[in-house]
Amino acid sequence: QVQLVESGGGLVQAGGPLRLPCAAPGTILRVNTMAWYRQAPGKQRELVASIAGDGKINYADSVKGRFTISRDDGKNTAYLQMNGLKPEDTAVYLCNFYILRTLTFTPYWGQGTQVTVSS
């Protein structure tokens, strides 16, 4: 079983920044798409941002211009830089990696990290 490790969540005032890293174990040979999702109470989980193995990036419309996703393949780590945070960004943020296992890429999830933005 692969365990992704997230960190960086916390309480921040509106307008402030946070940076969320998510790391896979060093024994992983290859990661394809790395993504961040979020889930607020009473709402469905939604995709925030993703970065494919070829570098192609997608953002949810609600975070475009404020959030930046990046990856360091040497460290099997993805980062979500969040600037200009708003109270509506409050949620549990979860990372999702497609990791090469035997001959296929299998999705794995982190445990989630709470981000709370105060107004």
PDB file of N, CA and C in Angstrom, residues 13-107:
ATOM      1  N   GLN A  13      -5.798  33.942   7.433  1.00  0.00           N
ATOM      2  CA  GLN A  13      -6.744  35.019   7.183  1.00  0.00           C
ATOM      3  C   GLN A  13      -6.993  35.178   5.692  1.00  0.00           C
ATOM      4  N   ALA A  14      -8.138  35.662   5.357  1.00  0.00           N
ATOM      5  CA  ALA A  14      -8.478  35.906   3.960  1.00  0.00           C
ATOM      6  C   ALA A  14      -7.412  36.793   3.324  1.00  0.00           C
ATOM      7  N   GLY A  15      -7.044  36.421   2.103  1.00  0.00           N
ATOM      8  CA  GLY A  15      -5.996  37.149   1.388  1.00  0.00           C
ATOM      9  C   GLY A  15      -4.606  36.585   1.582  1.00  0.00           C
ATOM     10  N   GLY A  16      -4.458  35.719   2.559  1.00  0.00           N
ATOM     11  CA  GLY A  16      -3.151  35.162   2.866  1.00  0.00           C
ATOM     12  C   GLY A  16      -2.796  33.969   2.002  1.00  0.00           C
ATOM     13  N   PRO A  17      -1.549  33.481   2.127  1.00  0.00           N
ATOM     14  CA  PRO A  17      -1.079  32.345   1.350  1.00  0.00           C
ATOM     15  C   PRO A  17      -0.914  31.078   2.208  1.00  0.00           C
ATOM     16  N   LEU A  18      -0.951  29.946   1.541  1.00  0.00           N
ATOM     17  CA  LEU A  18      -0.564  28.670   2.128  1.00  0.00           C
ATOM     18  C   LEU A  18       0.053  27.841   1.018  1.00  0.00           C
ATOM     19  N   ARG A  19       0.947  26.960   1.408  1.00  0.00           N
ATOM     20  CA  ARG A  19       1.569  26.039   0.452  1.00  0.00           C
ATOM     21  C   ARG A  19       1.401  24.626   0.961  1.00  0.00           C
ATOM     22  N   LEU A  20       0.827  23.788   0.109  1.00  0.00           N
ATOM     23  CA  LEU A  20       0.574  22.401   0.483  1.00  0.00           C
ATOM     24  C   LEU A  20       1.487  21.488  -0.305  1.00  0.00           C
ATOM     25  N   PRO A  21       2.384  20.761   0.364  1.00  0.00           N
ATOM     26  CA  PRO A  21       3.137  19.718  -0.315  1.00  0.00           C
ATOM     27  C   PRO A  21       2.467  18.352  -0.123  1.00  0.00           C
ATOM     28  N   CYS A  22       2.678  17.477  -1.086  1.00  0.00           N
ATOM     29  CA  CYS A  22       2.209  16.095  -0.982  1.00  0.00           C
ATOM     30  C   CYS A  22       3.305  15.209  -1.548  1.00  0.00           C
ATOM     31  N   ALA A  23       3.767  14.262  -0.758  1.00  0.00           N
ATOM     32  CA  ALA A  23       4.892  13.432  -1.155  1.00  0.00           C
ATOM     33  C   ALA A  23       4.535  11.953  -1.171  1.00  0.00           C
ATOM     34  N   ALA A  24       5.038  11.266  -2.182  1.00  0.00           N
ATOM     35  CA  ALA A  24       4.934   9.810  -2.251  1.00  0.00           C
ATOM     36  C   ALA A  24       6.258   9.207  -1.784  1.00  0.00           C
ATOM     37  N   PRO A  25       6.250   7.953  -1.352  1.00  0.00           N
ATOM     38  CA  PRO A  25       7.486   7.331  -0.869  1.00  0.00           C
ATOM     39  C   PRO A  25       8.571   7.331  -1.935  1.00  0.00           C
ATOM     40  N   GLY A  26       9.813   7.352  -1.498  1.00  0.00           N
ATOM     41  CA  GLY A  26      10.929   7.392  -2.419  1.00  0.00           C
ATOM     42  C   GLY A  26      11.087   6.146  -3.261  1.00  0.00           C
ATOM     43  N   THR A  27      10.429   5.070  -2.865  1.00  0.00           N
ATOM     44  CA  THR A  27      10.544   3.824  -3.617  1.00  0.00           C
ATOM     45  C   THR A  27       9.696   3.829  -4.879  1.00  0.00           C
ATOM     46  N   ILE A  28       8.869   4.826  -5.035  1.00  0.00           N
ATOM     47  CA  ILE A  28       8.006   4.906  -6.219  1.00  0.00           C
ATOM     48  C   ILE A  28       8.861   5.211  -7.437  1.00  0.00           C
ATOM     49  N   LEU A  29       8.606   4.466  -8.503  1.00  0.00           N
ATOM     50  CA  LEU A  29       9.418   4.634  -9.706  1.00  0.00           C
ATOM     51  C   LEU A  29       8.900   5.754 -10.595  1.00  0.00           C
ATOM     52  N   ARG A  30       7.563   5.865 -10.692  1.00  0.00           N
ATOM     53  CA  ARG A  30       7.030   6.849 -11.631  1.00  0.00           C
ATOM     54  C   ARG A  30       5.627   7.266 -11.212  1.00  0.00           C
ATOM     55  N   VAL A  31       5.383   8.549 -11.311  1.00  0.00           N
ATOM     56  CA  VAL A  31       4.060   9.098 -11.046  1.00  0.00           C
ATOM     57  C   VAL A  31       3.591   9.814 -12.290  1.00  0.00           C
ATOM     58  N   ASN A  32       2.379   9.521 -12.719  1.00  0.00           N
ATOM     59  CA  ASN A  32       1.828  10.217 -13.870  1.00  0.00           C
ATOM     60  C   ASN A  32       1.156  11.491 -13.362  1.00  0.00           C
ATOM     61  N   THR A  33      -0.146  11.562 -13.394  1.00  0.00           N
ATOM     62  CA  THR A  33      -0.835  12.777 -12.976  1.00  0.00           C
ATOM     63  C   THR A  33      -0.808  12.930 -11.459  1.00  0.00           C
ATOM     64  N   MET A  34      -0.510  14.154 -11.028  1.00  0.00           N
ATOM     65  CA  MET A  34      -0.625  14.547  -9.613  1.00  0.00           C
ATOM     66  C   MET A  34      -1.725  15.592  -9.541  1.00  0.00           C
ATOM     67  N   ALA A  35      -2.577  15.483  -8.547  1.00  0.00           N
ATOM     68  CA  ALA A  35      -3.714  16.398  -8.469  1.00  0.00           C
ATOM     69  C   ALA A  35      -4.049  16.722  -7.024  1.00  0.00           C
ATOM     70  N   TRP A  36      -4.710  17.856  -6.866  1.00  0.00           N
ATOM     71  CA  TRP A  36      -5.279  18.260  -5.585  1.00  0.00           C
ATOM     72  C   TRP A  36      -6.800  18.365  -5.735  1.00  0.00           C
ATOM     73  N   TYR A  37      -7.502  17.797  -4.779  1.00  0.00           N
ATOM     74  CA  TYR A  37      -8.940  17.914  -4.670  1.00  0.00           C
ATOM     75  C   TYR A  37      -9.257  18.598  -3.338  1.00  0.00           C
ATOM     76  N   ARG A  38     -10.501  19.027  -3.201  1.00  0.00           N
ATOM     77  CA  ARG A  38     -10.936  19.551  -1.914  1.00  0.00           C
ATOM     78  C   ARG A  38     -12.389  19.161  -1.677  1.00  0.00           C
ATOM     79  N   GLN A  39     -12.720  19.071  -0.403  1.00  0.00           N
ATOM     80  CA  GLN A  39     -14.093  18.745  -0.029  1.00  0.00           C
ATOM     81  C   GLN A  39     -14.474  19.573   1.179  1.00  0.00           C
ATOM     82  N   ALA A  40     -15.498  20.392   0.980  1.00  0.00           N
ATOM     83  CA  ALA A  40     -16.043  21.207   2.058  1.00  0.00           C
ATOM     84  C   ALA A  40     -17.226  20.473   2.676  1.00  0.00           C
ATOM     85  N   PRO A  41     -17.563  20.794   3.924  1.00  0.00           N
ATOM     86  CA  PRO A  41     -18.692  20.115   4.578  1.00  0.00           C
ATOM     87  C   PRO A  41     -19.972  20.244   3.771  1.00  0.00           C
ATOM     88  N   GLY A  42     -20.635  19.122   3.543  1.00  0.00           N
ATOM     89  CA  GLY A  42     -21.898  19.122   2.822  1.00  0.00           C
ATOM     90  C   GLY A  42     -21.774  19.284   1.323  1.00  0.00           C
ATOM     91  N   LYS A  43     -20.549  19.297   0.807  1.00  0.00           N
ATOM     92  CA  LYS A  43     -20.352  19.469  -0.634  1.00  0.00           C
ATOM     93  C   LYS A  43     -19.605  18.283  -1.216  1.00  0.00           C
ATOM     94  N   GLN A  44     -19.727  18.131  -2.524  1.00  0.00           N
ATOM     95  CA  GLN A  44     -19.011  17.057  -3.203  1.00  0.00           C
ATOM     96  C   GLN A  44     -17.535  17.399  -3.332  1.00  0.00           C
ATOM     97  N   ARG A  45     -16.745  16.344  -3.408  1.00  0.00           N
ATOM     98  CA  ARG A  45     -15.321  16.538  -3.650  1.00  0.00           C
ATOM     99  C   ARG A  45     -15.137  17.136  -5.041  1.00  0.00           C
ATOM    100  N   GLU A  46     -14.249  18.126  -5.160  1.00  0.00           N
ATOM    101  CA  GLU A  46     -14.024  18.761  -6.450  1.00  0.00           C
ATOM    102  C   GLU A  46     -12.536  18.841  -6.761  1.00  0.00           C
ATOM    103  N   LEU A  47     -12.230  18.768  -8.043  1.00  0.00           N
ATOM    104  CA  LEU A  47     -10.854  18.903  -8.496  1.00  0.00           C
ATOM    105  C   LEU A  47     -10.443  20.369  -8.409  1.00  0.00           C
ATOM    106  N   VAL A  48      -9.308  20.612  -7.773  1.00  0.00           N
ATOM    107  CA  VAL A  48      -8.777  21.965  -7.663  1.00  0.00           C
ATOM    108  C   VAL A  48      -7.753  22.224  -8.774  1.00  0.00           C
ATOM    109  N   ALA A  49      -6.803  21.317  -8.911  1.00  0.00           N
ATOM    110  CA  ALA A  49      -5.749  21.486  -9.911  1.00  0.00           C
ATOM    111  C   ALA A  49      -5.091  20.142 -10.173  1.00  0.00           C
ATOM    112  N   SER A  50      -4.589  19.977 -11.394  1.00  0.00           N
ATOM    113  CA  SER A  50      -3.872  18.752 -11.736  1.00  0.00           C
ATOM    114  C   SER A  50      -2.697  19.091 -12.643  1.00  0.00           C
ATOM    115  N   ILE A  51      -1.668  18.254 -12.556  1.00  0.00           N
ATOM    116  CA  ILE A  51      -0.506  18.406 -13.425  1.00  0.00           C
ATOM    117  C   ILE A  51      -0.134  17.019 -13.919  1.00  0.00           C
ATOM    118  N   ALA A  52      -0.134  16.853 -15.228  1.00  0.00           N
ATOM    119  CA  ALA A  52       0.150  15.557 -15.826  1.00  0.00           C
ATOM    120  C   ALA A  52       1.658  15.318 -15.901  1.00  0.00           C
ATOM    121  N   GLY A  53       2.008  14.088 -16.257  1.00  0.00           N
ATOM    122  CA  GLY A  53       3.421  13.747 -16.364  1.00  0.00           C
ATOM    123  C   GLY A  53       4.146  14.550 -17.428  1.00  0.00           C
ATOM    124  N   ASP A  54       3.395  14.999 -18.447  1.00  0.00           N
ATOM    125  CA  ASP A  54       4.011  15.819 -19.501  1.00  0.00           C
ATOM    126  C   ASP A  54       3.974  17.308 -19.174  1.00  0.00           C
ATOM    127  N   GLY A  55       3.490  17.634 -17.982  1.00  0.00           N
ATOM    128  CA  GLY A  55       3.479  19.018 -17.540  1.00  0.00           C
ATOM    129  C   GLY A  55       2.198  19.782 -17.791  1.00  0.00           C
ATOM    130  N   LYS A  56       1.240  19.160 -18.476  1.00  0.00           N
ATOM    131  CA  LYS A  56      -0.028  19.829 -18.753  1.00  0.00           C
ATOM    132  C   LYS A  56      -0.768  20.084 -17.446  1.00  0.00           C
ATOM    133  N   ILE A  57      -1.282  21.306 -17.288  1.00  0.00           N
ATOM    134  CA  ILE A  57      -1.905  21.742 -16.039  1.00  0.00           C
ATOM    135  C   ILE A  57      -3.349  22.143 -16.274  1.00  0.00           C
ATOM    136  N   ASN A  58      -4.203  21.790 -15.316  1.00  0.00           N
ATOM    137  CA  ASN A  58      -5.593  22.228 -15.319  1.00  0.00           C
ATOM    138  C   ASN A  58      -5.941  22.798 -13.951  1.00  0.00           C
ATOM    139  N   TYR A  59      -6.780  23.829 -13.969  1.00  0.00           N
ATOM    140  CA  TYR A  59      -7.260  24.439 -12.737  1.00  0.00           C
ATOM    141  C   TYR A  59      -8.778  24.543 -12.767  1.00  0.00           C
ATOM    142  N   ALA A  60      -9.369  24.447 -11.592  1.00  0.00           N
ATOM    143  CA  ALA A  60     -10.782  24.789 -11.469  1.00  0.00           C
ATOM    144  C   ALA A  60     -10.925  26.285 -11.712  1.00  0.00           C
ATOM    145  N   ASP A  61     -12.029  26.684 -12.307  1.00  0.00           N
ATOM    146  CA  ASP A  61     -12.226  28.105 -12.605  1.00  0.00           C
ATOM    147  C   ASP A  61     -12.148  28.959 -11.349  1.00  0.00           C
ATOM    148  N   SER A  62     -12.596  28.401 -10.235  1.00  0.00           N
ATOM    149  CA  SER A  62     -12.662  29.171  -8.997  1.00  0.00           C
ATOM    150  C   SER A  62     -11.288  29.517  -8.418  1.00  0.00           C
ATOM    151  N   VAL A  63     -10.228  28.846  -8.884  1.00  0.00           N
ATOM    152  CA  VAL A  63      -8.894  29.102  -8.319  1.00  0.00           C
ATOM    153  C   VAL A  63      -7.916  29.652  -9.341  1.00  0.00           C
ATOM    154  N   LYS A  64      -8.342  29.777 -10.574  1.00  0.00           N
ATOM    155  CA  LYS A  64      -7.438  30.282 -11.613  1.00  0.00           C
ATOM    156  C   LYS A  64      -6.932  31.676 -11.249  1.00  0.00           C
ATOM    157  N   GLY A  65      -5.626  31.842 -11.419  1.00  0.00           N
ATOM    158  CA  GLY A  65      -5.022  33.130 -11.104  1.00  0.00           C
ATOM    159  C   GLY A  65      -4.617  33.279  -9.651  1.00  0.00           C
ATOM    160  N   ARG A  66      -5.053  32.356  -8.801  1.00  0.00           N
ATOM    161  CA  ARG A  66      -4.716  32.433  -7.371  1.00  0.00           C
ATOM    162  C   ARG A  66      -3.878  31.233  -6.916  1.00  0.00           C
ATOM    163  N   PHE A  67      -4.141  30.062  -7.461  1.00  0.00           N
ATOM    164  CA  PHE A  67      -3.440  28.837  -7.062  1.00  0.00           C
ATOM    165  C   PHE A  67      -2.480  28.415  -8.165  1.00  0.00           C
ATOM    166  N   THR A  68      -1.377  27.803  -7.745  1.00  0.00           N
ATOM    167  CA  THR A  68      -0.393  27.272  -8.684  1.00  0.00           C
ATOM    168  C   THR A  68       0.013  25.871  -8.252  1.00  0.00           C
ATOM    169  N   ILE A  69      -0.102  24.926  -9.179  1.00  0.00           N
ATOM    170  CA  ILE A  69       0.341  23.564  -8.902  1.00  0.00           C
ATOM    171  C   ILE A  69       1.688  23.338  -9.582  1.00  0.00           C
ATOM    172  N   SER A  70       2.560  22.600  -8.913  1.00  0.00           N
ATOM    173  CA  SER A  70       3.859  22.268  -9.491  1.00  0.00           C
ATOM    174  C   SER A  70       4.280  20.891  -8.989  1.00  0.00           C
ATOM    175  N   ARG A  71       5.326  20.352  -9.579  1.00  0.00           N
ATOM    176  CA  ARG A  71       5.777  19.025  -9.183  1.00  0.00           C
ATOM    177  C   ARG A  71       7.293  18.940  -9.234  1.00  0.00           C
ATOM    178  N   ASP A  72       7.839  18.087  -8.372  1.00  0.00           N
ATOM    179  CA  ASP A  72       9.260  17.775  -8.361  1.00  0.00           C
ATOM    180  C   ASP A  72       9.360  16.257  -8.460  1.00  0.00           C
ATOM    181  N   ASP A  73       9.619  15.758  -9.655  1.00  0.00           N
ATOM    182  CA  ASP A  73       9.627  14.315  -9.857  1.00  0.00           C
ATOM    183  C   ASP A  73      10.792  13.643  -9.136  1.00  0.00           C
ATOM    184  N   GLY A  74      11.873  14.367  -8.925  1.00  0.00           N
ATOM    185  CA  GLY A  74      12.994  13.789  -8.189  1.00  0.00           C
ATOM    186  C   GLY A  74      12.636  13.477  -6.744  1.00  0.00           C
ATOM    187  N   LYS A  75      11.646  14.193  -6.211  1.00  0.00           N
ATOM    188  CA  LYS A  75      11.200  13.984  -4.834  1.00  0.00           C
ATOM    189  C   LYS A  75       9.823  13.344  -4.765  1.00  0.00           C
ATOM    190  N   ASN A  76       9.242  12.994  -5.921  1.00  0.00           N
ATOM    191  CA  ASN A  76       7.881  12.432  -5.954  1.00  0.00           C
ATOM    192  C   ASN A  76       6.909  13.319  -5.176  1.00  0.00           C
ATOM    193  N   THR A  77       7.000  14.614  -5.385  1.00  0.00           N
ATOM    194  CA  THR A  77       6.235  15.585  -4.601  1.00  0.00           C
ATOM    195  C   THR A  77       5.494  16.556  -5.503  1.00  0.00           C
ATOM    196  N   ALA A  78       4.282  16.856  -5.105  1.00  0.00           N
ATOM    197  CA  ALA A  78       3.481  17.900  -5.744  1.00  0.00           C
ATOM    198  C   ALA A  78       3.271  19.021  -4.735  1.00  0.00           C
ATOM    199  N   TYR A  79       3.140  20.232  -5.260  1.00  0.00           N
ATOM    200  CA  TYR A  79       2.923  21.400  -4.412  1.00  0.00           C
ATOM    201  C   TYR A  79       1.707  22.167  -4.916  1.00  0.00           C
ATOM    202  N   LEU A  80       0.942  22.684  -3.980  1.00  0.00           N
ATOM    203  CA  LEU A  80      -0.152  23.582  -4.322  1.00  0.00           C
ATOM    204  C   LEU A  80       0.103  24.894  -3.585  1.00  0.00           C
ATOM    205  N   GLN A  81       0.489  25.906  -4.336  1.00  0.00           N
ATOM    206  CA  GLN A  81       0.683  27.239  -3.767  1.00  0.00           C
ATOM    207  C   GLN A  81      -0.631  27.990  -3.874  1.00  0.00           C
ATOM    208  N   MET A  82      -1.160  28.386  -2.743  1.00  0.00           N
ATOM    209  CA  MET A  82      -2.456  29.056  -2.716  1.00  0.00           C
ATOM    210  C   MET A  82      -2.253  30.486  -2.241  1.00  0.00           C
ATOM    211  N   ASN A  83      -2.596  31.435  -3.084  1.00  0.00           N
ATOM    212  CA  ASN A  83      -2.508  32.855  -2.745  1.00  0.00           C
ATOM    213  C   ASN A  83      -3.897  33.471  -2.805  1.00  0.00           C
ATOM    214  N   GLY A  84      -4.051  34.605  -2.153  1.00  0.00           N
ATOM    215  CA  GLY A  84      -5.338  35.276  -2.198  1.00  0.00           C
ATOM    216  C   GLY A  84      -6.470  34.408  -1.694  1.00  0.00           C
ATOM    217  N   LEU A  85      -6.237  33.693  -0.602  1.00  0.00           N
ATOM    218  CA  LEU A  85      -7.244  32.757  -0.116  1.00  0.00           C
ATOM    219  C   LEU A  85      -8.525  33.462   0.301  1.00  0.00           C
ATOM    220  N   LYS A  86      -9.631  32.782   0.072  1.00  0.00           N
ATOM    221  CA  LYS A  86     -10.964  33.290   0.396  1.00  0.00           C
ATOM    222  C   LYS A  86     -11.643  32.333   1.373  1.00  0.00           C
ATOM    223  N   PRO A  87     -12.598  32.829   2.141  1.00  0.00           N
ATOM    224  CA  PRO A  87     -13.314  31.920   3.056  1.00  0.00           C
ATOM    225  C   PRO A  87     -13.922  30.720   2.343  1.00  0.00           C
ATOM    226  N   GLU A  88     -14.349  30.891   1.117  1.00  0.00           N
ATOM    227  CA  GLU A  88     -14.938  29.772   0.373  1.00  0.00           C
ATOM    228  C   GLU A  88     -13.917  28.727  -0.056  1.00  0.00           C
ATOM    229  N   ASP A  89     -12.642  28.985   0.166  1.00  0.00           N
ATOM    230  CA  ASP A  89     -11.618  27.971  -0.077  1.00  0.00           C
ATOM    231  C   ASP A  89     -11.479  27.007   1.104  1.00  0.00           C
ATOM    232  N   THR A  90     -12.178  27.279   2.190  1.00  0.00           N
ATOM    233  CA  THR A  90     -12.123  26.410   3.360  1.00  0.00           C
ATOM    234  C   THR A  90     -12.621  25.019   3.012  1.00  0.00           C
ATOM    235  N   ALA A  91     -11.785  24.014   3.280  1.00  0.00           N
ATOM    236  CA  ALA A  91     -12.104  22.632   2.935  1.00  0.00           C
ATOM    237  C   ALA A  91     -10.975  21.724   3.418  1.00  0.00           C
ATOM    238  N   VAL A  92     -11.224  20.431   3.320  1.00  0.00           N
ATOM    239  CA  VAL A  92     -10.145  19.448   3.452  1.00  0.00           C
ATOM    240  C   VAL A  92      -9.549  19.258   2.055  1.00  0.00           C
ATOM    241  N   TYR A  93      -8.250  19.414   1.966  1.00  0.00           N
ATOM    242  CA  TYR A  93      -7.556  19.270   0.690  1.00  0.00           C
ATOM    243  C   TYR A  93      -6.857  17.912   0.651  1.00  0.00           C
ATOM    244  N   LEU A  94      -7.082  17.199  -0.437  1.00  0.00           N
ATOM    245  CA  LEU A  94      -6.536  15.851  -0.583  1.00  0.00           C
ATOM    246  C   LEU A  94      -5.737  15.759  -1.877  1.00  0.00           C
ATOM    247  N   CYS A  95      -4.580  15.116  -1.807  1.00  0.00           N
ATOM    248  CA  CYS A  95      -3.815  14.912  -3.025  1.00  0.00           C
ATOM    249  C   CYS A  95      -4.108  13.523  -3.587  1.00  0.00           C
ATOM    250  N   ASN A  96      -3.929  13.412  -4.871  1.00  0.00           N
ATOM    251  CA  ASN A  96      -4.201  12.176  -5.599  1.00  0.00           C
ATOM    252  C   ASN A  96      -3.110  11.985  -6.648  1.00  0.00           C
ATOM    253  N   PHE A  97      -2.431  10.869  -6.572  1.00  0.00           N
ATOM    254  CA  PHE A  97      -1.362  10.553  -7.532  1.00  0.00           C
ATOM    255  C   PHE A  97      -1.711   9.281  -8.294  1.00  0.00           C
ATOM    256  N   TYR A  98      -1.436   9.270  -9.587  1.00  0.00           N
ATOM    257  CA  TYR A  98      -1.489   8.037 -10.363  1.00  0.00           C
ATOM    258  C   TYR A  98      -0.069   7.470 -10.413  1.00  0.00           C
ATOM    259  N   ILE A  99       0.112   6.343  -9.717  1.00  0.00           N
ATOM    260  CA  ILE A  99       1.445   5.776  -9.513  1.00  0.00           C
ATOM    261  C   ILE A  99       1.591   4.474 -10.278  1.00  0.00           C
ATOM    262  N   LEU A 100       2.732   4.314 -10.926  1.00  0.00           N
ATOM    263  CA  LEU A 100       2.978   3.095 -11.691  1.00  0.00           C
ATOM    264  C   LEU A 100       3.185   1.925 -10.741  1.00  0.00           C
ATOM    265  N   ARG A 101       2.303   0.924 -10.869  1.00  0.00           N
ATOM    266  CA  ARG A 101       2.383  -0.298 -10.076  1.00  0.00           C
ATOM    267  C   ARG A 101       2.314  -1.459 -11.048  1.00  0.00           C
ATOM    268  N   THR A 102       3.288  -2.303 -11.060  1.00  0.00           N
ATOM    269  CA  THR A 102       3.449  -3.362 -12.076  1.00  0.00           C
ATOM    270  C   THR A 102       3.331  -2.722 -13.451  1.00  0.00           C
ATOM    271  N   LEU A 103       2.263  -2.947 -14.183  1.00  0.00           N
ATOM    272  CA  LEU A 103       2.176  -2.438 -15.546  1.00  0.00           C
ATOM    273  C   LEU A 103       1.144  -1.337 -15.729  1.00  0.00           C
ATOM    274  N   THR A 104       0.467  -0.921 -14.662  1.00  0.00           N
ATOM    275  CA  THR A 104      -0.580   0.087 -14.804  1.00  0.00           C
ATOM    276  C   THR A 104      -0.393   1.201 -13.782  1.00  0.00           C
ATOM    277  N   PHE A 105      -1.024   2.347 -14.083  1.00  0.00           N
ATOM    278  CA  PHE A 105      -1.035   3.462 -13.141  1.00  0.00           C
ATOM    279  C   PHE A 105      -2.273   3.337 -12.255  1.00  0.00           C
ATOM    280  N   THR A 106      -2.052   3.364 -10.975  1.00  0.00           N
ATOM    281  CA  THR A 106      -3.114   3.190  -9.983  1.00  0.00           C
ATOM    282  C   THR A 106      -3.251   4.462  -9.153  1.00  0.00           C
ATOM    283  N   PRO A 107      -4.499   4.927  -8.916  1.00  0.00           N
ATOM    284  CA  PRO A 107      -4.669   6.148  -8.120  1.00  0.00           C
ATOM    285  C   PRO A 107      -4.533   5.886  -6.622  1.00  0.00           C
TER     286      PRO A 107
END
